[in-house]
PDB file of C-alpha atoms in Angstrom:
ATOM      1  CA  MET A 158      -4.348 -35.077   0.832  1.00 34.00           C
ATOM      2  CA  ILE A 159      -5.909 -31.450   0.280  1.00 35.00           C
ATOM      3  CA  GLN A 160      -5.271 -30.181  -3.036  1.00 43.00           C
ATOM      4  CA  GLU A 161      -3.937 -26.639  -3.681  1.00 43.00           C
ATOM      5  CA  ASP A 162      -7.452 -25.699  -5.962  1.00 53.00           C
ATOM      6  CA  GLU A 163      -9.590 -26.779  -2.657  1.00 47.00           C
ATOM      7  CA  LEU A 164      -7.286 -24.449  -0.128  1.00 47.00           C
ATOM      8  CA  GLN A 165      -7.954 -21.524  -2.520  1.00 64.00           C
ATOM      9  CA  THR A 166     -11.704 -22.402  -2.851  1.00 75.00           C
ATOM     10  CA  ALA A 167     -11.818 -22.653   1.047  1.00 79.00           C
ATOM     11  CA  ALA A 168     -10.091 -19.283   1.175  1.00 86.00           C
ATOM     12  CA  HIS A 169     -12.102 -17.758  -1.399  1.00 89.00           C
ATOM     13  CA  GLY A 170     -15.691 -18.617   0.659  1.00 92.00           C
ATOM     14  CA  PHE A 171     -14.119 -17.214   3.639  1.00 93.00           C
ATOM     15  CA  PHE A 172     -13.198 -13.882   2.109  1.00 96.00           C
ATOM     16  CA  ALA A 173     -16.502 -13.673   0.382  1.00 96.00           C
ATOM     17  CA  ASP A 174     -18.562 -14.513   3.808  1.00 96.00           C
ATOM     18  CA  ALA A 175     -16.099 -12.029   5.788  1.00 97.00           C
ATOM     19  CA  LEU A 176     -16.747  -9.393   2.910  1.00 98.00           C
ATOM     20  CA  ARG A 177     -20.970  -9.801   2.884  1.00 98.00           C
ATOM     21  CA  LEU A 178     -20.953  -9.775   6.798  1.00 97.00           C
ATOM     22  CA  LEU A 179     -18.823  -6.811   7.055  1.00 98.00           C
ATOM     23  CA  SER A 180     -21.084  -5.070   4.629  1.00 97.00           C
ATOM     24  CA  GLU A 181     -23.896  -5.459   6.581  1.00 96.00           C
ATOM     25  CA  SER A 182     -22.224  -3.797   8.982  1.00 96.00           C
ATOM     26  CA  GLU A 183     -22.096  -0.416   7.563  1.00 92.00           C
ATOM     27  CA  ILE A 184     -18.668   0.016   9.149  1.00 98.00           C
ATOM     28  CA  PRO A 185     -16.812   1.718   6.317  1.00 98.00           C
ATOM     29  CA  PHE A 186     -13.619   0.083   4.725  1.00 99.00           C
ATOM     30  CA  LEU A 187     -12.062  -0.590   1.437  1.00 99.00           C
ATOM     31  CA  VAL A 188     -10.233  -3.546  -0.743  1.00 99.00           C
ATOM     32  CA  GLY A 189      -6.758  -2.929  -1.270  1.00 98.00           C
ATOM     33  CA  GLY A 190      -3.507  -5.671  -1.876  1.00 97.00           C
ATOM     34  CA  GLY A 191      -4.137  -8.371  -4.600  1.00 96.00           C
ATOM     35  CA  LEU A 192      -7.992  -7.383  -5.375  1.00 97.00           C
ATOM     36  CA  ALA A 193      -7.411  -4.058  -5.669  1.00 98.00           C
ATOM     37  CA  LEU A 194      -4.087  -4.479  -8.132  1.00 98.00           C
ATOM     38  CA  ARG A 195      -6.509  -6.986 -10.215  1.00 97.00           C
ATOM     39  CA  GLN A 196      -8.606  -4.328 -10.461  1.00 98.00           C
ATOM     40  CA  TYR A 197      -6.791  -1.753 -12.258  1.00 98.00           C
ATOM     41  CA  THR A 198      -4.536  -3.768 -14.014  1.00 98.00           C
ATOM     42  CA  GLY A 199      -6.631  -7.290 -14.408  1.00 97.00           C
ATOM     43  CA  ILE A 200      -3.228  -9.056 -13.362  1.00 96.00           C
ATOM     44  CA  ILE A 201      -4.993 -11.986 -11.582  1.00 91.00           C
ATOM     45  CA  ARG A 202      -3.061 -14.046  -8.539  1.00 85.00           C
ATOM     46  CA  ASP A 203      -3.601 -16.479  -6.044  1.00 79.00           C
ATOM     47  CA  LEU A 204      -4.401 -14.780  -2.827  1.00 81.00           C
ATOM     48  CA  LYS A 205      -4.005 -16.112   0.652  1.00 80.00           C
ATOM     49  CA  ASP A 206      -4.904 -13.411   2.806  1.00 87.00           C
ATOM     50  CA  LEU A 207      -6.951 -10.284   2.365  1.00 95.00           C
ATOM     51  CA  ASP A 208      -6.309  -6.684   3.241  1.00 98.00           C
ATOM     52  CA  LEU A 209      -9.016  -4.368   4.133  1.00 99.00           C
ATOM     53  CA  PHE A 210      -8.168  -0.622   4.694  1.00 99.00           C
ATOM     54  CA  CYS A 211     -10.083   1.214   7.262  1.00 99.00           C
ATOM     55  CA  LYS A 212      -9.624   4.689   9.313  1.00 99.00           C
ATOM     56  CA  ALA A 213      -7.912   4.109  12.635  1.00 98.00           C
ATOM     57  CA  GLY A 214     -10.588   5.035  14.289  1.00 98.00           C
ATOM     58  CA  ASP A 215     -12.462   2.301  12.573  1.00 99.00           C
ATOM     59  CA  TYR A 216     -10.361  -0.958  13.124  1.00 98.00           C
ATOM     60  CA  PRO A 217     -11.936  -1.399  17.130  1.00 98.00           C
ATOM     61  CA  LYS A 218     -15.337  -1.254  15.638  1.00 98.00           C
ATOM     62  CA  ILE A 219     -14.045  -3.939  12.709  1.00 99.00           C
ATOM     63  CA  LEU A 220     -12.179  -6.247  15.134  1.00 98.00           C
ATOM     64  CA  LYS A 221     -15.305  -6.252  17.877  1.00 98.00           C
ATOM     65  CA  PHE A 222     -17.904  -6.761  15.037  1.00 98.00           C
ATOM     66  CA  PHE A 223     -16.090 -10.249  13.831  1.00 98.00           C
ATOM     67  CA  ALA A 224     -15.070 -11.394  17.598  1.00 98.00           C
ATOM     68  CA  ASP A 225     -19.105 -10.847  17.920  1.00 98.00           C
ATOM     69  CA  ASN A 226     -19.827 -13.127  14.833  1.00 97.00           C
ATOM     70  CA  GLY A 227     -17.256 -15.801  16.005  1.00 95.00           C
ATOM     71  CA  PHE A 228     -13.866 -14.500  14.161  1.00 96.00           C
ATOM     72  CA  ALA A 229     -10.795 -15.008  15.942  1.00 97.00           C
ATOM     73  CA  THR A 230      -8.734 -11.541  15.960  1.00 98.00           C
ATOM     74  CA  GLU A 231      -5.738  -9.871  16.870  1.00 98.00           C
ATOM     75  CA  LEU A 232      -4.464  -6.328  17.355  1.00 98.00           C
ATOM     76  CA  THR A 233      -0.975  -7.258  15.411  1.00 98.00           C
ATOM     77  CA  ASP A 234       0.603  -3.831  15.677  1.00 98.00           C
ATOM     78  CA  VAL A 235      -1.379  -0.752  17.224  1.00 98.00           C
ATOM     79  CA  ARG A 236       0.781   1.218  14.539  1.00 97.00           C
ATOM     80  CA  TRP A 237      -0.943   0.206  11.419  1.00 98.00           C
ATOM     81  CA  LEU A 238      -2.267  -3.949  11.714  1.00 98.00           C
ATOM     82  CA  ALA A 239      -4.859  -5.618  13.176  1.00 99.00           C
ATOM     83  CA  LYS A 240      -5.824  -9.695  11.862  1.00 98.00           C
ATOM     84  CA  VAL A 241      -9.016 -11.442  11.724  1.00 98.00           C
ATOM     85  CA  PHE A 242      -8.815 -15.188  11.742  1.00 94.00           C
ATOM     86  CA  ARG A 243     -10.871 -18.418  10.742  1.00 90.00           C
ATOM     87  CA  ASN A 244      -9.588 -21.847  10.505  1.00 86.00           C
ATOM     88  CA  ASN A 245      -6.197 -21.741   8.526  1.00 85.00           C
ATOM     89  CA  TYR A 246      -7.363 -18.047   6.944  1.00 91.00           C
ATOM     90  CA  TYR A 247      -6.954 -14.921   7.600  1.00 95.00           C
ATOM     91  CA  ILE A 248      -8.234 -11.176   6.738  1.00 97.00           C
ATOM     92  CA  ASP A 249      -5.668  -7.723   7.314  1.00 98.00           C
ATOM     93  CA  ILE A 250      -7.377  -5.495   8.881  1.00 99.00           C
ATOM     94  CA  ILE A 251      -4.584  -2.088   7.310  1.00 99.00           C
ATOM     95  CA  PHE A 252      -5.221   1.534   8.982  1.00 99.00           C
ATOM     96  CA  ASN A 253      -1.743   2.836   8.333  1.00 98.00           C
ATOM     97  CA  THR A 254       1.317   1.465   6.724  1.00 97.00           C
ATOM     98  CA  VAL A 255       4.141   0.252   8.922  1.00 95.00           C
ATOM     99  CA  ASN A 256       6.624   3.402   8.192  1.00 95.00           C
ATOM    100  CA  ASN A 257       3.590   5.451   9.227  1.00 96.00           C
ATOM    101  CA  ILE A 258       3.288   7.374   6.059  1.00 98.00           C
ATOM    102  CA  CYS A 259       0.335   6.430   3.998  1.00 98.00           C
ATOM    103  CA  THR A 260      -2.375   6.798   6.957  1.00 98.00           C
ATOM    104  CA  VAL A 261      -5.912   5.734   5.572  1.00 99.00           C
ATOM    105  CA  ASP A 262      -8.035   9.278   6.044  1.00 98.00           C
ATOM    106  CA  GLU A 263     -11.312  10.459   4.592  1.00 98.00           C
ATOM    107  CA  SER A 264      -9.660  11.247   0.757  1.00 98.00           C
ATOM    108  CA  TRP A 265      -9.023   7.432   0.752  1.00 99.00           C
ATOM    109  CA  PHE A 266     -12.868   6.772   0.588  1.00 99.00           C
ATOM    110  CA  GLU A 267     -13.876  10.189  -1.760  1.00 99.00           C
ATOM    111  CA  HIS A 268     -11.613   8.615  -4.826  1.00 99.00           C
ATOM    112  CA  ALA A 269     -12.684   4.880  -3.822  1.00 99.00           C
ATOM    113  CA  VAL A 270     -13.686   2.939  -7.113  1.00 98.00           C
ATOM    114  CA  VAL A 271     -16.792   0.919  -6.761  1.00 98.00           C
ATOM    115  CA  GLY A 272     -16.599  -2.883  -8.349  1.00 98.00           C
ATOM    116  CA  GLU A 273     -16.883  -6.375  -6.933  1.00 97.00           C
ATOM    117  CA  ALA A 274     -15.301  -8.918  -4.878  1.00 96.00           C
ATOM    118  CA  TYR A 275     -15.661 -12.637  -4.637  1.00 95.00           C
ATOM    119  CA  GLY A 276     -19.286 -11.831  -5.933  1.00 95.00           C
ATOM    120  CA  VAL A 277     -19.805  -9.037  -3.340  1.00 97.00           C
ATOM    121  CA  PRO A 278     -20.322  -5.500  -4.222  1.00 97.00           C
ATOM    122  CA  VAL A 279     -17.391  -3.470  -2.635  1.00 98.00           C
ATOM    123  CA  LYS A 280     -15.019  -0.087  -3.144  1.00 99.00           C
ATOM    124  CA  PHE A 281     -11.614  -0.468  -3.921  1.00 99.00           C
ATOM    125  CA  ILE A 282      -8.893   1.449  -2.524  1.00 99.00           C
ATOM    126  CA  PRO A 283      -7.925   4.311  -5.032  1.00 99.00           C
ATOM    127  CA  ALA A 284      -5.027   3.259  -7.584  1.00 99.00           C
ATOM    128  CA  GLU A 285      -3.407   6.725  -6.295  1.00 99.00           C
ATOM    129  CA  GLU A 286      -2.992   5.457  -2.587  1.00 99.00           C
ATOM    130  CA  LEU A 287      -2.672   1.578  -3.964  1.00 99.00           C
ATOM    131  CA  LEU A 288       0.470   3.108  -6.131  1.00 99.00           C
ATOM    132  CA  TRP A 289       1.630   5.672  -3.069  1.00 99.00           C
ATOM    133  CA  CYS A 290       1.537   2.375  -0.834  1.00 99.00           C
ATOM    134  CA  LYS A 291       3.784   0.227  -2.904  1.00 99.00           C
ATOM    135  CA  VAL A 292       6.209   2.370  -3.781  1.00 99.00           C
ATOM    136  CA  TYR A 293       7.462   2.367   0.159  1.00 98.00           C
ATOM    137  CA  VAL A 294       7.895  -1.441  -0.425  1.00 98.00           C
ATOM    138  CA  GLN A 295      11.269  -2.429  -1.254  1.00 98.00           C
ATOM    139  CA  ASN A 296      12.245  -4.979   0.951  1.00 95.00           C
ATOM    140  CA  ARG A 297      14.538  -7.790   0.156  1.00 92.00           C
ATOM    141  CA  GLU A 298      11.942 -10.174   0.540  1.00 93.00           C
ATOM    142  CA  ARG A 299       9.390  -8.523  -1.365  1.00 94.00           C
ATOM    143  CA  TYR A 300       9.820  -5.810  -3.878  1.00 97.00           C
ATOM    144  CA  ASP A 301       6.333  -4.149  -5.273  1.00 98.00           C
ATOM    145  CA  GLY A 302       8.229  -2.092  -7.919  1.00 98.00           C
ATOM    146  CA  ALA A 303       6.906  -4.311 -10.985  1.00 98.00           C
ATOM    147  CA  ASP A 304       3.240  -3.603  -9.242  1.00 98.00           C
ATOM    148  CA  VAL A 305       3.608   0.165  -9.809  1.00 99.00           C
ATOM    149  CA  ASN A 306       5.102  -0.325 -13.286  1.00 99.00           C
ATOM    150  CA  HIS A 307       1.983  -2.293 -14.172  1.00 99.00           C
ATOM    151  CA  ILE A 308      -0.385   0.138 -12.400  1.00 99.00           C
ATOM    152  CA  ILE A 309       0.817   3.118 -14.376  1.00 99.00           C
ATOM    153  CA  VAL A 310       0.712   1.162 -18.013  1.00 99.00           C
ATOM    154  CA  LYS A 311      -2.610  -0.181 -17.398  1.00 99.00           C
ATOM    155  CA  TYR A 312      -4.254   2.485 -15.687  1.00 99.00           C
ATOM    156  CA  GLY A 313      -1.876   5.743 -15.775  1.00 98.00           C
ATOM    157  CA  HIS A 314      -4.021   7.371 -17.982  1.00 98.00           C
ATOM    158  CA  ARG A 315      -6.816   7.165 -15.438  1.00 98.00           C
ATOM    159  CA  LEU A 316      -4.361   8.382 -12.553  1.00 99.00           C
ATOM    160  CA  ASP A 317      -4.455  11.582 -10.871  1.00 99.00           C
ATOM    161  CA  TRP A 318      -0.822  12.439 -10.926  1.00 99.00           C
ATOM    162  CA  ASN A 319      -1.398  15.287  -9.100  1.00 99.00           C
ATOM    163  CA  ARG A 320      -2.673  14.030  -6.179  1.00 98.00           C
ATOM    164  CA  ILE A 321       0.183  10.930  -6.830  1.00 99.00           C
ATOM    165  CA  TRP A 322       2.759  14.490  -6.463  1.00 99.00           C
ATOM    166  CA  THR A 323       1.316  15.711  -3.404  1.00 98.00           C
ATOM    167  CA  ARG A 324       1.458  12.251  -1.598  1.00 98.00           C
ATOM    168  CA  LEU A 325       5.195  11.596  -3.017  1.00 99.00           C
ATOM    169  CA  GLU A 326       6.265  15.242  -2.818  1.00 99.00           C
ATOM    170  CA  GLN A 327       8.107  14.974   0.628  1.00 97.00           C
ATOM    171  CA  HIS A 328       9.999  11.460  -0.696  1.00 98.00           C
ATOM    172  CA  TRP A 329      10.181  12.787  -4.463  1.00 99.00           C
ATOM    173  CA  HIS A 330      13.529  10.502  -4.743  1.00 99.00           C
ATOM    174  CA  LEU A 331      11.420   7.832  -5.147  1.00 99.00           C
ATOM    175  CA  LEU A 332       9.088   8.574  -7.795  1.00 99.00           C
ATOM    176  CA  LEU A 333      11.904   9.891  -9.629  1.00 99.00           C
ATOM    177  CA  ALA A 334      13.258   6.272  -9.460  1.00 99.00           C
ATOM    178  CA  GLN A 335       9.929   4.782 -10.150  1.00 99.00           C
ATOM    179  CA  VAL A 336       9.578   7.190 -12.859  1.00 99.00           C
ATOM    180  CA  ILE A 337      12.921   6.432 -14.075  1.00 99.00           C
ATOM    181  CA  LEU A 338      12.621   2.762 -14.228  1.00 99.00           C
ATOM    182  CA  PHE A 339       8.871   2.626 -15.621  1.00 99.00           C
ATOM    183  CA  GLN A 340      10.661   4.811 -18.514  1.00 99.00           C
ATOM    184  CA  PHE A 341      13.401   1.873 -19.062  1.00 99.00           C
ATOM    185  CA  VAL A 342      10.539  -0.923 -19.058  1.00 99.00           C
ATOM    186  CA  TYR A 343       7.782   0.314 -21.443  1.00 99.00           C
ATOM    187  CA  PRO A 344      10.053   2.943 -23.558  1.00 98.00           C
ATOM    188  CA  THR A 345       7.092   2.664 -25.894  1.00 99.00           C
ATOM    189  CA  GLU A 346       4.765   4.076 -23.274  1.00 98.00           C
ATOM    190  CA  ARG A 347       6.537   7.183 -21.585  1.00 97.00           C
ATOM    191  CA  ASP A 348       3.971   9.499 -22.076  1.00 98.00           C
ATOM    192  CA  LEU A 349       1.610   7.828 -19.476  1.00 99.00           C
ATOM    193  CA  VAL A 350       3.839   9.983 -17.241  1.00 99.00           C
ATOM    194  CA  PRO A 351       3.020  13.090 -17.786  1.00 98.00           C
ATOM    195  CA  ARG A 352       5.769  15.465 -19.014  1.00 98.00           C
ATOM    196  CA  TRP A 353       5.128  18.370 -16.052  1.00 99.00           C
ATOM    197  CA  LEU A 354       5.460  15.920 -13.386  1.00 99.00           C
ATOM    198  CA  PHE A 355       8.954  14.337 -14.977  1.00 99.00           C
ATOM    199  CA  ASP A 356      10.257  17.992 -15.201  1.00 99.00           C
ATOM    200  CA  THR A 357       9.239  18.852 -11.835  1.00 99.00           C
ATOM    201  CA  LEU A 358      11.126  16.188 -10.914  1.00 99.00           C
ATOM    202  CA  ILE A 359      14.566  16.579 -12.528  1.00 99.00           C
ATOM    203  CA  GLU A 360      14.271  20.235 -11.452  1.00 99.00           C
ATOM    204  CA  ARG A 361      13.873  19.115  -7.728  1.00 98.00           C
ATOM    205  CA  ALA A 362      16.851  16.682  -8.455  1.00 98.00           C
ATOM    206  CA  LYS A 363      19.037  19.561  -9.902  1.00 98.00           C
ATOM    207  CA  GLY A 364      18.138  21.816  -7.524  1.00 98.00           C
ATOM    208  CA  GLN A 365      19.265  19.813  -4.366  1.00 97.00           C
ATOM    209  CA  PHE A 366      22.797  20.515  -5.121  1.00 97.00           C
ATOM    210  CA  ASP A 367      22.252  23.785  -4.203  1.00 98.00           C
ATOM    211  CA  MET A 368      20.984  23.106  -0.648  1.00 96.00           C
ATOM    212  CA  PRO A 369      23.501  22.865   2.335  1.00 97.00           C
ATOM    213  CA  LEU A 370      23.811  18.974   3.365  1.00 95.00           C
ATOM    214  CA  PRO A 371      21.989  17.669   6.344  1.00 92.00           C
ATOM    215  CA  VAL A 372      23.380  18.447  10.079  1.00 92.00           C
ATOM    216  CA  GLU A 373      22.259  15.469  11.149  1.00 91.00           C
ATOM    217  CA  LYS A 374      23.902  11.682   9.973  1.00 94.00           C
ATOM    218  CA  VAL A 375      20.234  10.267   8.636  1.00 96.00           C
ATOM    219  CA  CYS A 376      19.727   7.110   6.945  1.00 97.00           C
ATOM    220  CA  LEU A 377      16.075   7.065   5.626  1.00 97.00           C
ATOM    221  CA  GLY A 378      16.347   3.028   4.094  1.00 97.00           C
ATOM    222  CA  PRO A 379      14.283   1.765   6.823  1.00 96.00           C
ATOM    223  CA  ILE A 380      11.300   3.423   5.701  1.00 97.00           C
ATOM    224  CA  ILE A 381      11.686   1.316   2.676  1.00 98.00           C
ATOM    225  CA  ASP A 382      13.004  -1.523   3.762  1.00 96.00           C
ATOM    226  CA  GLN A 383      12.738  -2.440   7.551  1.00 90.00           C
ATOM    227  CA  THR A 384      15.473  -5.102   7.902  1.00 94.00           C
ATOM    228  CA  GLN A 385      18.513  -4.318   5.357  1.00 96.00           C
ATOM    229  CA  TYR A 386      19.327  -1.287   6.667  1.00 96.00           C
ATOM    230  CA  ARG A 387      19.831  -2.523  10.628  1.00 95.00           C
ATOM    231  CA  THR A 388      23.018  -2.092  10.544  1.00 96.00           C
ATOM    232  CA  ASP A 389      23.091   1.329   9.243  1.00 96.00           C
ATOM    233  CA  ILE A 390      21.144   2.395  12.293  1.00 94.00           C
ATOM    234  CA  VAL A 391      22.459  -0.101  14.851  1.00 94.00           C
ATOM    235  CA  ASP A 392      26.317   0.006  13.609  1.00 96.00           C
ATOM    236  CA  ALA A 393      26.744   3.267  11.685  1.00 95.00           C
ATOM    237  CA  GLU A 394      24.995   5.691  14.038  1.00 92.00           C
ATOM    238  CA  TYR A 395      23.189   6.854  11.094  1.00 95.00           C
ATOM    239  CA  LYS A 396      19.052   8.339  12.582  1.00 92.00           C
ATOM    240  CA  VAL A 397      15.691   7.416  11.367  1.00 89.00           C
ATOM    241  CA  VAL A 398      13.972   9.043  13.649  1.00 82.00           C
ATOM    242  CA  THR A 399      15.094  12.272  16.268  1.00 78.00           C
ATOM    243  CA  ILE A 400      14.612  11.543  19.821  1.00 73.00           C
ATOM    244  CA  LYS A 401      15.111  14.573  21.086  1.00 68.00           C
ATOM    245  CA  THR A 402      14.375  18.725  21.322  1.00 65.00           C
ATOM    246  CA  VAL A 403      15.231  20.407  18.786  1.00 59.00           C
TER     247      VAL A 403
END
């Protein structure tokens, strides 16, 4: 019987080979997922896949490159995800998020951090974009709030909070909720989140009551959980997108 550590060794060998090969292609990509989390927090997890990020215009080049080198490829979801396979292992090629919010653009590369993965020199997605993506992962099956807290507690003193605010201002409720959760989990580390940001979020929360209620009956739940709010959209007729001219 094949032991779990043997499977991990085989998977890591596959990831290392793929990273070396793709690095030689000169197609720009960034490493994300569990490896990026380890880069910024030191938390080590057993990884069953590898998350690589690229701009939307580059994923066809990456798929073709791997296909030309004997890998199986799949365009899983044209909106955000493709995959590369060999044997029982796979790599996610990510160019957006499932909610179509965290689109990979040139700024991700401008702020990327240089490091190493499986012995291969690589660039990791910025900590700010890693946090940004994870704030929206609040499924019943997977909740990344603890990851966000660990990014803040381990790397918060180096985060560009202005950029985080720019990324999340539209959905400031989520950032406020995460900040409050962080303060609960780490009361002695409260000051890692700058006071100006907390004050801005609190003022935004108070100011919303001076605004009229939205006219459209909206549920934004599917932005953070793609399954549990189905009943609100299908049965209760809330809207998550507007399909009409306004």
